[in-house]
Amino acid sequence: MSLQVLSVASEAVPWVKTGGLADVAGALPAALAPHGVAMTAMIPGYRDVLGRLGKRPRTAHKWPDLFGGPARLLAKDGMLVLDAPHLFDRPGRPYGDDAGHDWPDNWRRFAAFARAAADVAGGAAKGLRFDLLHAHDWQAGLAPAYLRFAPVRPGAAPVASVMTIHNMAFQGYFPAEIFPQLGLPKQAWAMDGVEYHGGVGLLKAGLESASAITTVSPTYAREIRQPDFGMGLDGLIRSRAAQVHGIVNGIDTAEWDPARDPALVQRFDAASLAGRAANRAALEAEFGLAASEGPLFIVVSRLTWQKGMDVLLEALDHLVWLGGRLALLGTGDAALEAGFHAAAARHPGRIGVRIGYDEALSHRMQAGGDAILVPSRFEPCGLTQLYGLRYGCVPVVARTGGLADTVIDANVAALAIGAATGIQFDGITVPALKGALDRALALWHAPEDWQAVQRAGMAQDFSWHRSAGAYAALYRRILG
Ligand SMILES: Nc1ncnc2c1ncn2[C@@H]1O[C@H](COP(=O)(O)OP(=O)(O)O[C@H]2O[C@H](CO)[C@@H](O)[C@H](O)[C@H]2O)[C@@H](O)[C@H]1O
């Protein structure tokens, strides 16, 4: 019989997405099915999600009072949605208002979500049975802690859990005053419980309590043992090193398939790379860029410090000087948004900027761009370089985290054996990035090498199959 796993995440495609977590949480259930794992995803009932649930979802469970109001568990198409209007039915975004301020009650919203998930995994909802709970990021971090410290059925065999870190920078840290309201027993207030630097750490609680920890690439799993990357939790990661696993993300190869993608002006594959030209011309028109002999770089990213966007800004004059152009799509820090607008004004026809979130445009950019820039300071896995590889858009990436694990640098040896798939550089500094751009231009001016790199990237298998198998094996190991 299949293993029954409850996946608990604050976002999942196609329902709600602010970043890569949604891609992964959305893809895992289908990816795990061939490995004998029946995964059910549980997400919060944000207003948009409820609006799109359609008619007559089944009510699978009710809580008369879940952290201050009634709540229901809705089941629809194999997915579970926590309908708790006092926590999730409001305008704005999943974690904050439209102006970008976090909701002040985020601790309560996600403690309730985690409590409900632990209840469901523990067998509270009639007809739903689970062998294991898989929690993603801080928003689900308390779920393993509830299973450990306050199970719905005290005395029953504890439900096993996995805690996945998609980004160590977001830890869900709240003041100590919330602790008495979490419904956890006193012994949970401990170094190896939820206490963290005198407050409550939601991700920390999950990392201490889960049966195993995963992160989304082997290199990041190693990096977070170091203070620079562990961001305060490196000691914990070192102490649990035997239970920490790096499993690289896959991508949805049906959604991201240049031979079938409905968003593209012209579809193509590795044998018909010339088909990219029409996509490139369309992209130039869309971004107001002048045609040129040089490569068209793209960026699809949150505009943040993590993504090295401040460093990129400082390298843009060099990029243009080299004969390159840039089309950028992203949202994030106001100062960075303003900086990219200013760069576009300084280099009309050379730099085009679109501030916003646009899924279809991101597909057109991967199809029409020549190279994608990912100069992240840290990157647990990264998905946009994987989309780039699949679309023949050569990744130029920092050698960190999942970027180090998924791109093969076009050094002389790798080029000689046809293995190179992109360009990597060390250290997120302006000179290092400029050096990478110099190398990209040199490769661009050797068209045979460039195309070999494109084709080698497109030949890689980044489907979920292997990684889903690794998750399935981990679940089985935990359950003995
Ligand atoms: N303006 C925009 N318009 C359209 N689409 C946009 C967009 N900005 C971003 N995206 C899309 O959002 C996703 C971002 O995923 P990433 O993995 O690159 O980073 P993120 O930091 O969000 O995820 C975290 O979790 C994921 C999943 O584990 C890790 O890969 C990653 O390293 C970690 O930081 C991609 O699908 C990208 O195409």
PDB file of C-alpha atoms and ligand atoms in Angstrom, residues 17-24 137 165-167 170 216 249 256 300-302 306-307 329-331 354 356-360 362 366 378-385 387, ligand 1:
ATOM      1  CA  LYS A  17       2.587  31.414  -5.340  1.00  0.00           C
ATOM      2  CA  THR A  18       5.014  34.032  -4.125  1.00  0.00           C
ATOM      3  CA  GLY A  19       8.192  32.100  -4.902  1.00  0.00           C
ATOM      4  CA  GLY A  20       9.906  28.807  -5.559  1.00  0.00           C
ATOM      5  CA  LEU A  21       8.349  27.074  -2.531  1.00  0.00           C
ATOM      6  CA  ALA A  22       5.028  27.058  -4.387  1.00  0.00           C
ATOM      7  CA  ASP A  23       6.557  25.335  -7.408  1.00  0.00           C
ATOM      8  CA  VAL A  24       8.018  22.582  -5.266  1.00  0.00           C
ATOM      9  CA  ASP A 137       9.630  26.425   5.708  1.00  0.00           C
ATOM     10  CA  ILE A 165      14.260  24.347   4.407  1.00  0.00           C
ATOM     11  CA  HIS A 166      13.662  26.262   1.192  1.00  0.00           C
ATOM     12  CA  ASN A 167      15.318  29.361   2.523  1.00  0.00           C
ATOM     13  CA  PHE A 170      13.210  33.332   6.627  1.00  0.00           C
ATOM     14  CA  VAL A 216      16.838  21.680  -1.619  1.00  0.00           C
ATOM     15  CA  ASN A 249      14.598  20.391  -6.750  1.00  0.00           C
ATOM     16  CA  TRP A 256       8.284  24.144 -18.830  1.00  0.00           C
ATOM     17  CA  VAL A 300      13.584  36.769 -13.551  1.00  0.00           C
ATOM     18  CA  SER A 301      13.870  37.268  -9.843  1.00  0.00           C
ATOM     19  CA  ARG A 302      12.775  38.675  -6.577  1.00  0.00           C
ATOM     20  CA  GLN A 306      19.803  37.403  -1.506  1.00  0.00           C
ATOM     21  CA  LYS A 307      19.613  37.473  -5.287  1.00  0.00           C
ATOM     22  CA  LEU A 329      11.403  41.020 -14.709  1.00  0.00           C
ATOM     23  CA  GLY A 330      11.027  41.203 -10.965  1.00  0.00           C
ATOM     24  CA  THR A 331       9.604  42.793  -7.867  1.00  0.00           C
ATOM     25  CA  ARG A 354       9.414  45.216 -16.053  1.00  0.00           C
ATOM     26  CA  GLY A 356       5.790  43.035 -11.562  1.00  0.00           C
ATOM     27  CA  TYR A 357       4.992  39.375 -11.434  1.00  0.00           C
ATOM     28  CA  ASP A 358       4.132  37.725 -14.749  1.00  0.00           C
ATOM     29  CA  GLU A 359       4.321  33.974 -15.200  1.00  0.00           C
ATOM     30  CA  ALA A 360       3.713  33.917 -18.979  1.00  0.00           C
ATOM     31  CA  SER A 362       8.817  34.617 -17.564  1.00  0.00           C
ATOM     32  CA  GLN A 366      13.513  32.029 -21.010  1.00  0.00           C
ATOM     33  CA  PHE A 378      23.053  32.265  -1.463  1.00  0.00           C
ATOM     34  CA  GLU A 379      20.638  30.019  -3.304  1.00  0.00           C
ATOM     35  CA  PRO A 380      19.183  26.926  -1.638  1.00  0.00           C
ATOM     36  CA  CYS A 381      18.399  25.472  -5.057  1.00  0.00           C
ATOM     37  CA  GLY A 382      17.160  28.034  -7.556  1.00  0.00           C
ATOM     38  CA  LEU A 383      14.653  27.229 -10.257  1.00  0.00           C
ATOM     39  CA  THR A 384      15.195  29.904 -12.878  1.00  0.00           C
ATOM     40  CA  GLN A 385      18.572  28.485 -13.904  1.00  0.00           C
ATOM     41  CA  TYR A 387      14.187  26.708 -16.599  1.00  0.00           C
TER      42      TYR A 387
HETATM   43  N1  LIG B   1       8.580  38.662 -11.279  1.00  0.00           N
HETATM   44  C1  LIG B   1       8.347  37.388 -11.545  1.00  0.00           C
HETATM   45  N2  LIG B   1       7.438  37.027 -12.477  1.00  0.00           N
HETATM   46  C2  LIG B   1       7.218  35.721 -12.749  1.00  0.00           C
HETATM   47  N3  LIG B   1       7.819  34.700 -12.117  1.00  0.00           N
HETATM   48  C3  LIG B   1       8.716  35.009 -11.172  1.00  0.00           C
HETATM   49  C4  LIG B   1       9.039  36.345 -10.831  1.00  0.00           C
HETATM   50  N4  LIG B   1       9.968  36.339  -9.857  1.00  0.00           N
HETATM   51  C5  LIG B   1      10.218  35.056  -9.588  1.00  0.00           C
HETATM   52  N5  LIG B   1       9.464  34.244 -10.376  1.00  0.00           N
HETATM   53  C6  LIG B   1       9.380  32.786 -10.353  1.00  0.00           C
HETATM   54  O1  LIG B   1       9.350  32.407  -8.966  1.00  0.00           O
HETATM   55  C7  LIG B   1      10.176  31.261  -8.773  1.00  0.00           C
HETATM   56  C8  LIG B   1      11.372  31.643  -7.917  1.00  0.00           C
HETATM   57  O2  LIG B   1      12.002  30.488  -7.497  1.00  0.00           O
HETATM   58  P1  LIG B   1      13.515  30.448  -7.035  1.00  0.00           P
HETATM   59  O3  LIG B   1      13.823  29.048  -6.758  1.00  0.00           O
HETATM   60  O4  LIG B   1      14.358  31.094  -8.067  1.00  0.00           O
HETATM   61  O5  LIG B   1      13.620  31.408  -5.780  1.00  0.00           O
HETATM   62  P2  LIG B   1      12.909  31.652  -4.344  1.00  0.00           P
HETATM   63  O6  LIG B   1      13.935  32.441  -3.652  1.00  0.00           O
HETATM   64  O7  LIG B   1      11.571  32.225  -4.516  1.00  0.00           O
HETATM   65  O8  LIG B   1      12.714  30.223  -3.683  1.00  0.00           O
HETATM   66  C9  LIG B   1      13.273  29.550  -2.536  1.00  0.00           C
HETATM   67  O9  LIG B   1      12.733  28.215  -2.615  1.00  0.00           O
HETATM   68  C10 LIG B   1      13.037  27.564  -3.839  1.00  0.00           C
HETATM   69  C11 LIG B   1      12.312  26.229  -3.844  1.00  0.00           C
HETATM   70  O10 LIG B   1      12.923  25.287  -3.043  1.00  0.00           O
HETATM   71  C12 LIG B   1      14.533  27.412  -4.022  1.00  0.00           C
HETATM   72  O11 LIG B   1      14.789  26.896  -5.332  1.00  0.00           O
HETATM   73  C13 LIG B   1      15.236  28.760  -3.869  1.00  0.00           C
HETATM   74  O12 LIG B   1      16.640  28.582  -3.900  1.00  0.00           O
HETATM   75  C14 LIG B   1      14.796  29.426  -2.569  1.00  0.00           C
HETATM   76  O13 LIG B   1      15.416  30.700  -2.401  1.00  0.00           O
HETATM   77  C15 LIG B   1      10.547  30.771 -10.150  1.00  0.00           C
HETATM   78  O14 LIG B   1       9.548  29.901 -10.603  1.00  0.00           O
HETATM   79  C16 LIG B   1      10.547  32.069 -10.967  1.00  0.00           C
HETATM   80  O15 LIG B   1      10.367  31.847 -12.338  1.00  0.00           O
END
